Protein backbone atom coordinates (compact mmCIF):
# COMPACT_ATOMS: atom_id res chain seq x y z
CA THR A 1 12.41 7.97 -7.11
CA LEU A 2 10.49 6.38 -4.29
CA LEU A 3 8.14 4.66 -6.71
CA ALA A 4 11.07 3.09 -8.53
CA VAL A 5 12.47 1.79 -5.23
CA CYS A 6 9.11 0.33 -4.26
CA CYS A 7 8.65 -1.26 -7.66
CA ALA A 8 12.07 -2.85 -7.39
CA LEU A 9 11.15 -4.28 -3.98
CA ALA A 10 7.74 -5.45 -5.11
CA ARG A 11 7.00 -8.81 -6.60
CA PRO A 12 6.97 -8.69 -10.40
CA VAL A 13 3.65 -7.55 -11.83
CA ALA A 14 2.33 -9.66 -14.69
CA ALA A 15 2.53 -7.91 -18.04
CA ASP A 16 -0.99 -8.93 -19.07
CA ILE A 17 -2.91 -7.02 -16.36
CA ASP A 18 -4.68 -3.73 -16.96
CA GLU A 19 -3.41 -0.37 -15.72
CA GLU A 20 -5.90 -0.09 -12.84
CA THR A 21 -4.88 -3.48 -11.47
CA ARG A 22 -1.21 -2.58 -11.89
CA ARG A 23 -1.82 0.67 -9.98
CA MET A 24 -3.53 -1.24 -7.14
CA VAL A 25 -0.55 -3.57 -6.84
CA VAL A 26 1.98 -0.71 -6.88
CA LEU A 27 0.01 1.23 -4.24
CA ARG A 28 -0.29 -1.84 -2.01
CA GLU A 29 3.40 -2.69 -2.29
CA GLU A 30 4.40 0.92 -1.62
CA ALA A 31 2.12 0.91 1.43
CA ARG A 32 3.68 -2.32 2.66
CA ALA A 33 7.14 -0.79 2.28
CA TYR A 34 6.12 2.20 4.43
CA GLU A 35 4.37 -0.02 6.96
CA HIS A 36 7.46 -2.16 7.52
CA GLY A 37 10.21 0.36 6.68
CA GLU A 38 11.47 -1.67 3.71
CA GLY A 39 13.67 0.62 1.62
CA VAL A 40 11.99 3.73 3.06
CA GLU A 41 11.65 5.24 6.50
CA ARG A 42 8.81 3.56 8.39
CA ASN A 43 5.68 5.73 8.22
CA THR A 44 2.45 4.00 9.22
CA ALA A 45 0.32 7.07 8.49
CA ARG A 46 1.58 7.12 4.89
CA ALA A 47 1.02 3.36 4.66
CA VAL A 48 -2.61 3.85 5.70
CA GLU A 49 -3.07 6.57 3.07
CA LEU A 50 -1.74 4.27 0.36
CA TYR A 51 -3.74 1.25 1.57
CA CYS A 52 -6.82 3.47 1.53
CA GLU A 53 -6.17 4.55 -2.05
CA ALA A 54 -5.61 0.95 -3.19
CA SER A 55 -8.73 -0.11 -1.27
CA ARG A 56 -10.83 2.43 -3.15
CA LEU A 57 -9.67 0.80 -6.37
CA GLY A 58 -10.89 -2.56 -5.06
CA ASP A 59 -7.70 -4.23 -3.81
CA ALA A 60 -8.77 -6.88 -1.29
CA ASP A 61 -5.31 -7.25 0.30
CA ALA A 62 -5.12 -3.49 0.84
CA GLN A 63 -8.63 -3.54 2.33
CA PHE A 64 -7.56 -6.25 4.78
CA ASN A 65 -4.35 -4.41 5.73
CA LEU A 66 -6.31 -1.18 6.17
CA GLY A 67 -8.72 -3.00 8.49
CA VAL A 68 -5.82 -4.35 10.54
CA ALA A 69 -4.35 -0.85 10.81
CA TYR A 70 -7.66 0.57 12.04
CA ALA A 71 -8.23 -2.32 14.46
CA SER A 72 -4.76 -1.89 15.96
CA GLY A 73 -4.81 1.91 15.86
CA GLN A 74 -1.62 2.10 13.79
CA GLY A 75 -1.29 5.04 11.44
CA VAL A 76 -4.70 6.47 12.33
CA ARG A 77 -5.75 9.21 14.71
CA SER A 78 -7.55 8.30 17.91
CA LEU A 79 -11.01 9.72 18.43
């Protein structure tokens, strides 16, 4: 599955972290894969969706990457 591919590409997640933190890391790494086309077809809109979900859980790296996407207009609709 896609999640398995992303997890294989992602840095190892420490075993002693809670499930919510683990989910944030997985979402962020999956978003990064979509943003850069690493192991999946590049899809910046999907990357933004995943960064947004990780951001809502409190992931600071995802929040930063989401801000960069909005600032550059990548993966978001123009108004």
